[in-house]
CSV table of N, CA, C and O in Angstrom, one decimal:
chain,number,residue,atom,x,y,z
A,1,MET,N,-0.3,-11.5,-16.7
A,1,MET,CA,-0.3,-11.7,-15.5
A,1,MET,C,-1.5,-12.4,-14.9
A,1,MET,O,-2.6,-11.9,-15.5
A,2,ASP,N,-1.4,-13.3,-13.8
A,2,ASP,CA,-2.6,-13.9,-13.3
A,2,ASP,C,-3.2,-13.5,-12.0
A,2,ASP,O,-2.8,-14.2,-11.3
A,3,CYS,N,-3.2,-12.3,-11.8
A,3,CYS,CA,-3.4,-11.6,-10.7
A,3,CYS,C,-4.9,-11.4,-10.6
A,3,CYS,O,-5.4,-10.5,-11.6
A,4,LEU,N,-5.7,-12.0,-9.6
A,4,LEU,CA,-7.0,-11.7,-9.6
A,4,LEU,C,-7.5,-10.0,-9.6
A,4,LEU,O,-8.4,-9.6,-10.1
A,5,PHE,N,-6.5,-9.3,-8.6
A,5,PHE,CA,-7.4,-7.9,-8.6
A,5,PHE,C,-6.6,-6.9,-9.6
A,5,PHE,O,-7.4,-6.1,-10.0
A,6,CYS,N,-5.5,-7.6,-10.3
A,6,CYS,CA,-5.4,-6.8,-11.7
A,6,CYS,C,-6.7,-7.1,-12.6
A,6,CYS,O,-6.7,-6.2,-13.7
A,7,LYS,N,-7.0,-8.3,-12.7
A,7,LYS,CA,-8.4,-8.6,-13.9
A,7,LYS,C,-9.4,-7.7,-13.3
A,7,LYS,O,-10.2,-7.3,-14.1
A,8,ILE,N,-9.4,-7.5,-11.7
A,8,ILE,CA,-10.7,-6.6,-11.7
A,8,ILE,C,-10.6,-5.1,-11.9
A,8,ILE,O,-11.2,-4.4,-12.4
A,9,VAL,N,-9.4,-4.7,-11.9
A,9,VAL,CA,-9.0,-3.5,-12.4
A,9,VAL,C,-9.1,-3.3,-13.8
A,9,VAL,O,-9.6,-2.4,-14.4
A,10,SER,N,-9.1,-4.4,-14.5
A,10,SER,CA,-8.8,-4.1,-15.7
A,10,SER,C,-10.3,-4.3,-16.3
A,10,SER,O,-10.7,-4.1,-17.4
A,11,GLY,N,-11.2,-4.8,-15.5
A,11,GLY,CA,-12.8,-5.0,-15.8
A,11,GLY,C,-12.9,-6.3,-16.3
A,11,GLY,O,-14.1,-6.7,-16.8
A,12,GLU,N,-12.3,-7.3,-16.5
A,12,GLU,CA,-12.0,-9.0,-16.7
A,12,GLU,C,-12.9,-9.2,-15.7
A,12,GLU,O,-13.7,-10.2,-16.2
A,13,ILE,N,-12.8,-9.2,-14.3
A,13,ILE,CA,-13.7,-9.6,-13.5
A,13,ILE,C,-14.4,-8.5,-12.8
A,13,ILE,O,-13.9,-7.6,-12.6
A,14,PRO,N,-15.8,-8.7,-12.8
A,14,PRO,CA,-16.7,-7.8,-12.3
A,14,PRO,C,-16.4,-7.5,-10.9
A,14,PRO,O,-16.2,-8.4,-10.0
A,15,SER,N,-16.8,-6.3,-10.0
A,15,SER,CA,-16.8,-6.1,-8.9
A,15,SER,C,-17.6,-4.7,-8.6
A,15,SER,O,-18.4,-4.3,-9.3
A,16,THR,N,-18.3,-4.8,-7.6
A,16,THR,CA,-18.9,-3.9,-6.8
A,16,THR,C,-17.8,-2.7,-6.3
A,16,THR,O,-17.6,-2.8,-5.1
A,17,LYS,N,-17.8,-1.8,-7.0
A,17,LYS,CA,-17.2,-0.6,-7.0
A,17,LYS,C,-17.8,0.5,-5.8
A,17,LYS,O,-18.9,0.8,-5.8
A,18,VAL,N,-16.8,0.9,-5.3
A,18,VAL,CA,-17.1,1.8,-4.1
A,18,VAL,C,-16.5,3.3,-4.3
A,18,VAL,O,-17.3,4.4,-4.3
A,19,TYR,N,-15.5,3.0,-4.9
A,19,TYR,CA,-14.6,4.3,-4.9
A,19,TYR,C,-13.6,3.9,-6.3
A,19,TYR,O,-12.9,3.0,-6.1
A,20,GLU,N,-13.2,4.9,-7.1
A,20,GLU,CA,-12.2,4.9,-8.0
A,20,GLU,C,-11.8,6.0,-8.7
A,20,GLU,O,-12.7,7.0,-8.6
A,21,ASP,N,-10.7,6.1,-8.7
A,21,ASP,CA,-10.2,7.5,-9.3
A,21,ASP,C,-8.9,6.8,-9.8
A,21,ASP,O,-8.6,5.7,-10.6
A,22,ASP,N,-7.9,7.6,-10.4
A,22,ASP,CA,-6.7,7.4,-11.6
A,22,ASP,C,-5.5,6.6,-11.2
A,22,ASP,O,-4.9,5.6,-11.7
A,23,LYS,N,-5.4,6.3,-9.6
A,23,LYS,CA,-4.5,5.4,-8.8
A,23,LYS,C,-5.1,4.5,-8.3
A,23,LYS,O,-4.5,3.4,-7.9
A,24,VAL,N,-6.2,4.6,-7.5
A,24,VAL,CA,-6.7,3.2,-6.8
A,24,VAL,C,-8.2,3.1,-7.2
A,24,VAL,O,-8.8,3.8,-7.9
A,25,LEU,N,-8.6,1.7,-6.9
A,25,LEU,CA,-10.1,1.2,-6.8
A,25,LEU,C,-10.2,0.6,-5.6
A,25,LEU,O,-9.6,-0.2,-4.9
A,26,ALA,N,-11.5,1.0,-5.3
A,26,ALA,CA,-12.2,0.5,-4.1
A,26,ALA,C,-13.4,-0.7,-4.3
A,26,ALA,O,-14.2,-0.1,-5.0
A,27,PHE,N,-13.4,-1.7,-3.9
A,27,PHE,CA,-14.7,-2.5,-4.0
A,27,PHE,C,-14.7,-3.2,-3.0
A,27,PHE,O,-14.4,-3.9,-1.9
A,28,ARG,N,-16.3,-3.8,-2.8
A,28,ARG,CA,-16.7,-4.8,-1.9
A,28,ARG,C,-16.3,-5.8,-2.1
A,28,ARG,O,-16.0,-6.7,-3.0
A,29,ASP,N,-15.8,-6.5,-0.8
A,29,ASP,CA,-15.2,-8.0,-0.5
A,29,ASP,C,-16.0,-9.0,-1.1
A,29,ASP,O,-17.1,-8.9,-0.3
A,30,ILE,N,-16.1,-10.0,-1.7
A,30,ILE,CA,-16.9,-11.0,-1.7
A,30,ILE,C,-17.4,-12.1,-0.4
A,30,ILE,O,-18.4,-12.5,-0.8
A,31,ALA,N,-16.4,-12.2,0.4
A,31,ALA,CA,-16.7,-12.6,1.7
A,31,ALA,C,-16.4,-11.7,2.8
A,31,ALA,O,-15.4,-11.9,3.6
A,32,PRO,N,-17.2,-11.1,3.0
A,32,PRO,CA,-17.3,-9.8,4.1
A,32,PRO,C,-17.1,-10.6,5.7
A,32,PRO,O,-17.8,-11.2,5.6
A,33,GLN,N,-16.3,-9.9,6.3
A,33,GLN,CA,-16.1,-10.2,7.6
A,33,GLN,C,-16.6,-9.4,8.6
A,33,GLN,O,-16.5,-9.2,9.8
A,34,ALA,N,-17.5,-8.1,8.0
A,34,ALA,CA,-18.1,-7.2,8.6
A,34,ALA,C,-19.4,-6.7,8.1
A,34,ALA,O,-19.2,-7.2,6.7
A,35,PRO,N,-20.2,-6.2,8.6
A,35,PRO,CA,-21.5,-5.6,7.8
A,35,PRO,C,-20.7,-4.6,6.5
A,35,PRO,O,-21.2,-4.8,5.2
A,36,VAL,N,-19.5,-3.7,6.8
A,36,VAL,CA,-18.9,-3.0,5.7
A,36,VAL,C,-17.5,-3.7,5.2
A,36,VAL,O,-16.7,-3.6,6.8
A,37,HIS,N,-17.4,-4.3,4.4
A,37,HIS,CA,-15.9,-4.7,4.1
A,37,HIS,C,-15.4,-4.5,2.7
A,37,HIS,O,-16.1,-4.8,1.7
A,38,VAL,N,-14.8,-3.3,2.4
A,38,VAL,CA,-14.2,-2.8,1.2
A,38,VAL,C,-12.7,-3.1,1.2
A,38,VAL,O,-12.1,-2.9,2.0
A,39,LEU,N,-12.3,-3.5,-0.1
A,39,LEU,CA,-10.9,-3.8,-0.5
A,39,LEU,C,-10.5,-2.4,-1.2
A,39,LEU,O,-11.0,-2.2,-2.2
A,40,VAL,N,-9.1,-1.5,-0.9
A,40,VAL,CA,-9.0,-0.5,-1.4
A,40,VAL,C,-7.4,-1.2,-2.0
A,40,VAL,O,-6.8,-1.8,-1.4
A,41,ILE,N,-7.4,-1.2,-3.6
A,41,ILE,CA,-5.9,-1.4,-4.0
A,41,ILE,C,-5.1,-0.6,-5.0
A,41,ILE,O,-6.1,0.6,-5.4
A,42,PRO,N,-4.1,-0.6,-5.2
A,42,PRO,CA,-3.8,0.5,-6.2
A,42,PRO,C,-3.7,-0.2,-7.1
A,42,PRO,O,-4.0,-1.3,-7.6
A,43,LYS,N,-4.3,0.7,-8.4
A,43,LYS,CA,-4.2,-0.1,-9.6
A,43,LYS,C,-3.1,-0.4,-10.5
A,43,LYS,O,-3.0,-1.8,-11.0
A,44,LYS,N,-2.1,0.0,-10.0
A,44,LYS,CA,-0.7,-0.6,-10.3
A,44,LYS,C,-0.6,-1.8,-9.4
A,44,LYS,O,-0.8,-1.9,-8.2
A,45,HIS,N,0.2,-3.0,-10.0
A,45,HIS,CA,0.3,-4.0,-9.4
A,45,HIS,C,1.7,-4.1,-8.7
A,45,HIS,O,2.5,-3.5,-8.8
A,46,ILE,N,1.3,-4.2,-7.2
A,46,ILE,CA,2.3,-4.1,-6.6
A,46,ILE,C,1.9,-5.4,-5.5
A,46,ILE,O,0.9,-5.7,-4.8
A,47,SER,N,3.2,-6.2,-5.2
A,47,SER,CA,2.8,-7.8,-4.5
A,47,SER,C,2.3,-7.5,-3.1
A,47,SER,O,1.4,-8.1,-2.9
A,48,GLY,N,3.1,-6.6,-2.5
A,48,GLY,CA,3.0,-6.5,-1.1
A,48,GLY,C,3.4,-5.2,-0.3
A,48,GLY,O,4.0,-4.6,-1.1
A,49,TRP,N,3.3,-5.3,0.8
A,49,TRP,CA,4.1,-4.2,1.8
A,49,TRP,C,5.7,-3.7,1.2
A,49,TRP,O,6.2,-2.8,1.1
A,50,TYR,N,6.2,-5.1,1.4
A,50,TYR,CA,7.3,-5.2,1.2
A,50,TYR,C,8.1,-4.8,0.0
A,50,TYR,O,8.9,-4.0,-0.4
A,51,ASP,N,7.2,-5.0,-1.1
A,51,ASP,CA,7.6,-5.0,-2.6
A,51,ASP,C,7.0,-3.3,-2.8
A,51,ASP,O,7.4,-2.6,-3.7
A,52,ALA,N,6.1,-2.6,-1.9
A,52,ALA,CA,5.9,-1.0,-1.9
A,52,ALA,C,7.1,-0.3,-1.8
A,52,ALA,O,7.2,1.0,-1.7
A,53,LYS,N,8.4,-0.4,-0.8
A,53,LYS,CA,9.3,-0.1,-0.3
A,53,LYS,C,9.9,0.9,-1.6
A,53,LYS,O,10.6,2.0,-1.5
A,54,ASP,N,9.9,0.3,-3.0
A,54,ASP,CA,10.4,1.3,-4.2
A,54,ASP,C,9.6,2.0,-4.4
A,54,ASP,O,9.6,3.0,-5.7
A,55,GLU,N,8.3,2.1,-3.8
A,55,GLU,CA,7.0,3.2,-4.7
A,55,GLU,C,6.9,4.5,-4.0
A,55,GLU,O,7.9,4.8,-3.1
A,56,SER,N,6.6,5.3,-4.8
A,56,SER,CA,6.5,6.4,-4.2
A,56,SER,C,5.4,6.7,-3.2
A,56,SER,O,4.6,6.0,-2.9
A,57,ASP,N,6.0,7.7,-2.1
A,57,ASP,CA,5.3,8.2,-1.1
A,57,ASP,C,4.0,8.8,-1.2
A,57,ASP,O,3.0,8.3,-0.7
A,58,GLU,N,3.9,9.0,-2.7
A,58,GLU,CA,2.6,9.8,-3.0
A,58,GLU,C,1.5,8.5,-2.9
A,58,GLU,O,0.2,8.9,-2.8
A,59,LEU,N,1.9,7.8,-3.7
A,59,LEU,CA,0.9,6.5,-4.2
A,59,LEU,C,0.9,5.8,-2.8
A,59,LEU,O,-0.5,5.3,-2.7
A,60,LEU,N,1.4,5.6,-2.1
A,60,LEU,CA,1.1,5.0,-0.6
A,60,LEU,C,0.2,5.6,0.1
A,60,LEU,O,-0.8,5.0,0.9
A,61,ALA,N,0.6,6.7,0.3
A,61,ALA,CA,0.0,7.7,1.0
A,61,ALA,C,-1.5,8.0,0.5
A,61,ALA,O,-2.7,7.9,1.1
A,62,HIS,N,-1.6,7.9,-0.9
A,62,HIS,CA,-3.2,8.2,-1.7
A,62,HIS,C,-3.5,7.0,-1.5
A,62,HIS,O,-5.0,7.0,-1.2
A,63,LEU,N,-3.3,5.7,-1.1
A,63,LEU,CA,-3.7,4.6,-0.9
A,63,LEU,C,-4.4,4.8,0.3
A,63,LEU,O,-5.7,4.1,0.4
A,64,MET,N,-3.7,5.2,1.4
A,64,MET,CA,-4.3,5.2,2.8
A,64,MET,C,-5.6,6.5,2.7
A,64,MET,O,-6.3,6.2,3.0
A,65,ARG,N,-5.2,7.7,2.0
A,65,ARG,CA,-6.4,8.5,1.8
A,65,ARG,C,-7.6,8.0,1.1
A,65,ARG,O,-9.0,8.4,1.8
A,66,ALA,N,-7.5,7.2,0.3
A,66,ALA,CA,-8.6,6.7,-0.2
A,66,ALA,C,-9.2,6.0,0.6
A,66,ALA,O,-10.5,5.8,0.5
A,67,ALA,N,-8.6,4.9,1.6
A,67,ALA,CA,-9.1,3.9,2.6
A,67,ALA,C,-10.3,5.1,3.4
A,67,ALA,O,-11.2,4.6,3.7
A,68,ALA,N,-9.5,6.3,3.8
A,68,ALA,CA,-10.3,6.7,4.9
A,68,ALA,C,-11.6,7.7,4.2
A,68,ALA,O,-12.5,7.8,4.4
A,69,LEU,N,-11.2,8.0,2.7
A,69,LEU,CA,-12.6,8.3,2.0
A,69,LEU,C,-13.7,7.4,1.7
A,69,LEU,O,-14.7,7.6,2.0
A,70,VAL,N,-13.5,6.0,1.6
A,70,VAL,CA,-14.1,5.0,1.7
A,70,VAL,C,-15.0,4.8,3.0
A,70,VAL,O,-16.2,5.0,3.1
A,71,ALA,N,-14.3,4.7,4.2
A,71,ALA,CA,-14.9,5.0,5.3
A,71,ALA,C,-16.2,6.1,5.6
A,71,ALA,O,-16.9,5.7,5.9
A,72,GLU,N,-15.7,7.1,5.2
A,72,GLU,CA,-16.6,8.2,5.3
A,72,GLU,C,-17.8,8.1,4.4
A,72,GLU,O,-18.8,8.2,4.5
A,73,LYS,N,-17.5,7.8,2.9
A,73,LYS,CA,-18.7,7.4,2.0
A,73,LYS,C,-19.5,6.2,2.4
A,73,LYS,O,-20.5,6.3,2.4
A,74,GLU,N,-19.0,5.4,3.3
A,74,GLU,CA,-19.4,4.3,3.9
A,74,GLU,C,-20.5,4.4,5.3
A,74,GLU,O,-21.0,3.3,6.1
A,75,GLY,N,-20.1,5.9,6.1
A,75,GLY,CA,-20.7,6.3,6.9
A,75,GLY,C,-20.0,5.5,8.3
A,75,GLY,O,-20.8,5.3,9.4
A,76,LEU,N,-18.8,5.4,8.1
A,76,LEU,CA,-18.2,4.6,9.2
A,76,LEU,C,-17.4,5.5,10.3
A,76,LEU,O,-16.9,5.1,11.0
A,77,VAL,N,-17.4,6.7,9.8
A,77,VAL,CA,-16.5,7.6,10.7
A,77,VAL,C,-17.2,8.1,12.2
A,77,VAL,O,-16.0,7.6,12.9
A,78,GLU,N,-18.3,8.2,12.2
A,78,GLU,CA,-18.8,8.3,13.7
A,78,GLU,C,-18.8,7.2,14.2
A,78,GLU,O,-18.3,7.3,15.7
A,79,GLY,N,-18.9,5.9,14.0
A,79,GLY,CA,-19.1,4.6,14.8
A,79,GLY,C,-17.2,4.3,15.0
A,79,GLY,O,-17.2,3.4,15.9
A,80,GLY,N,-16.7,4.5,13.9
A,80,GLY,CA,-15.3,3.8,14.0
A,80,GLY,C,-15.0,2.8,12.8
A,80,GLY,O,-16.2,2.2,12.2
A,81,PHE,N,-14.0,2.8,12.7
A,81,PHE,CA,-13.8,1.7,11.5
A,81,PHE,C,-12.2,1.2,11.7
A,81,PHE,O,-11.4,1.7,12.6
A,82,ARG,N,-11.7,0.1,11.0
A,82,ARG,CA,-10.6,-0.7,10.9
A,82,ARG,C,-9.9,-0.7,9.6
A,82,ARG,O,-10.6,-0.6,8.6
A,83,ILE,N,-8.8,-0.2,9.6
A,83,ILE,CA,-7.9,-0.5,8.2
A,83,ILE,C,-7.0,-1.5,8.4
A,83,ILE,O,-6.0,-1.3,9.5
A,84,VAL,N,-7.0,-2.8,7.9
A,84,VAL,CA,-5.9,-3.8,7.9
A,84,VAL,C,-5.4,-4.2,6.5
A,84,VAL,O,-6.1,-4.1,5.5
A,85,SER,N,-4.3,-4.5,6.6
A,85,SER,CA,-3.7,-4.9,5.5
A,85,SER,C,-2.9,-6.4,6.0
A,85,SER,O,-1.8,-6.0,6.7
A,86,ASN,N,-3.1,-7.5,5.2
A,86,ASN,CA,-2.2,-8.5,5.2
A,86,ASN,C,-1.1,-8.9,4.7
A,86,ASN,O,-1.0,-8.7,3.6
A,87,CYS,N,0.3,-8.9,5.1
A,87,CYS,CA,1.6,-9.3,4.2
A,87,CYS,C,1.9,-10.4,4.3
A,87,CYS,O,2.7,-10.7,5.7
A,88,GLY,N,1.9,-11.3,3.3
A,88,GLY,CA,2.6,-12.8,3.5
A,88,GLY,C,1.8,-13.9,3.8
A,88,GLY,O,0.9,-13.3,4.4
A,89,GLU,N,2.4,-15.0,3.7
A,89,GLU,CA,1.4,-16.2,4.0
A,89,GLU,C,1.0,-16.2,5.3
A,89,GLU,O,0.2,-16.5,5.7
A,90,ASP,N,1.9,-16.0,6.4
A,90,ASP,CA,1.9,-16.0,7.8
A,90,ASP,C,0.6,-15.1,8.3
A,90,ASP,O,0.2,-15.4,9.4
A,91,ALA,N,0.7,-14.1,7.6
A,91,ALA,CA,-0.4,-13.1,8.2
A,91,ALA,C,-1.6,-13.3,7.1
A,91,ALA,O,-2.8,-12.4,7.3
A,92,ASP,N,-1.8,-14.4,6.2
A,92,ASP,CA,-3.0,-14.8,5.3
A,92,ASP,C,-3.4,-13.7,4.4
A,92,ASP,O,-4.4,-13.5,4.0
A,93,GLN,N,-2.2,-13.3,3.8
A,93,GLN,CA,-2.6,-12.5,2.6
A,93,GLN,C,-2.8,-13.6,1.6
A,93,GLN,O,-2.1,-14.5,1.1
A,94,THR,N,-4.2,-13.8,0.8
A,94,THR,CA,-4.3,-14.9,0.0
A,94,THR,C,-4.2,-14.3,-1.5
A,94,THR,O,-4.3,-14.9,-2.4
A,95,VAL,N,-4.2,-12.9,-1.8
A,95,VAL,CA,-4.2,-12.2,-3.1
A,95,VAL,C,-2.6,-11.4,-3.0
A,95,VAL,O,-3.0,-10.6,-2.2
A,96,LYS,N,-1.7,-11.8,-3.9
A,96,LYS,CA,-0.4,-11.2,-3.6
A,96,LYS,C,-0.7,-10.1,-4.6
A,96,LYS,O,0.2,-9.7,-5.3
A,97,HIS,N,-1.3,-9.0,-4.0
A,97,HIS,CA,-1.7,-7.6,-4.7
A,97,HIS,C,-1.8,-6.7,-3.3
A,97,HIS,O,-2.9,-6.9,-2.7
A,98,LEU,N,-0.8,-5.8,-3.2
A,98,LEU,CA,-1.2,-4.9,-2.2
A,98,LEU,C,-2.8,-4.6,-1.8
A,98,LEU,O,-3.3,-4.1,-2.8
A,99,HIS,N,-3.1,-4.7,-0.8
A,99,HIS,CA,-4.6,-4.0,-0.6
A,99,HIS,C,-4.8,-3.7,0.8
A,99,HIS,O,-4.0,-4.4,1.9
A,100,LEU,N,-6.0,-2.8,1.3
A,100,LEU,CA,-6.1,-2.5,2.5
A,100,LEU,C,-7.7,-3.3,2.4
A,100,LEU,O,-8.4,-2.8,1.5
A,101,HIS,N,-8.1,-3.6,3.7
A,101,HIS,CA,-9.5,-3.9,4.1
A,101,HIS,C,-9.9,-2.8,4.7
A,101,HIS,O,-9.6,-2.5,6.2
A,102,VAL,N,-11.3,-1.9,4.6
A,102,VAL,CA,-11.7,-1.2,5.3
A,102,VAL,C,-13.2,-1.9,5.9
A,102,VAL,O,-13.7,-2.2,5.3
A,103,LEU,N,-13.1,-2.2,7.0
A,103,LEU,CA,-13.9,-2.6,8.2
A,103,LEU,C,-14.5,-1.7,9.3
A,103,LEU,O,-14.4,-1.4,9.6
A,104,GLY,N,-16.1,-2.0,9.1
A,104,GLY,CA,-16.7,-1.4,10.2
A,104,GLY,C,-18.2,-1.7,9.7
A,104,GLY,O,-18.8,-2.6,9.3
A,105,GLY,N,-19.2,-1.2,10.7
A,105,GLY,CA,-20.5,-1.3,10.6
A,105,GLY,C,-20.9,-2.0,12.1
A,105,GLY,O,-22.1,-2.2,12.1
A,106,ARG,N,-20.0,-2.5,12.9
A,106,ARG,CA,-20.4,-3.0,13.8
A,106,ARG,C,-19.0,-3.3,14.9
A,106,ARG,O,-18.1,-2.6,14.7
A,107,LYS,N,-19.5,-3.5,16.0
A,107,LYS,CA,-18.0,-3.4,16.8
A,107,LYS,C,-17.3,-4.5,16.8
A,107,LYS,O,-17.6,-5.5,16.6
A,108,LEU,N,-16.0,-4.2,16.5
A,108,LEU,CA,-14.9,-5.0,15.9
A,108,LEU,C,-14.3,-5.5,17.4
A,108,LEU,O,-13.8,-5.1,18.0
A,109,SER,N,-13.8,-6.7,17.4
A,109,SER,CA,-13.3,-7.4,18.6
A,109,SER,C,-11.7,-7.0,18.6
A,109,SER,O,-10.9,-6.5,17.3
A,110,SER,N,-10.9,-6.8,19.5
A,110,SER,CA,-9.8,-6.4,19.7
A,110,SER,C,-8.9,-7.4,19.6
A,110,SER,O,-7.5,-7.2,20.2
A,111,GLU,N,-9.4,-8.6,19.7
A,111,GLU,CA,-8.6,-9.8,19.9
A,111,GLU,C,-7.5,-10.2,18.4
A,111,GLU,O,-8.2,-10.0,17.4
A,112,MET,N,-6.2,-10.4,18.9
A,112,MET,CA,-5.4,-10.6,18.0
A,112,MET,C,-5.7,-12.5,17.3
A,112,MET,O,-5.7,-13.2,18.4
A,113,ALA,N,-5.4,-12.6,16.0
A,113,ALA,CA,-5.6,-14.0,15.7
A,113,ALA,C,-4.4,-14.8,16.0
A,113,ALA,O,-3.3,-14.1,16.4
């Protein structure tokens, strides 16, 4: 498979890990959009949210819980943080592997692109 995130999971491509367990991996985005910008991905390849419809609720809930743990670990809880997931080309999903962006560390705009 020629998936960038799968190569990060396998260790073929290095990353700056923030959190890891048996189901998910969280690492710093290489082009951060905020002072804290961490990607949280399932280790299992899932192309996007639409393709996740057949996955277990446990895995999807675990992904969200991991994003919250990352926010806590990064010190974002008191000031607030944003969890974002882009789904498909029109939403600017550039890597076809389900992922969450955890953003924070500054006041984030409420404007929609």
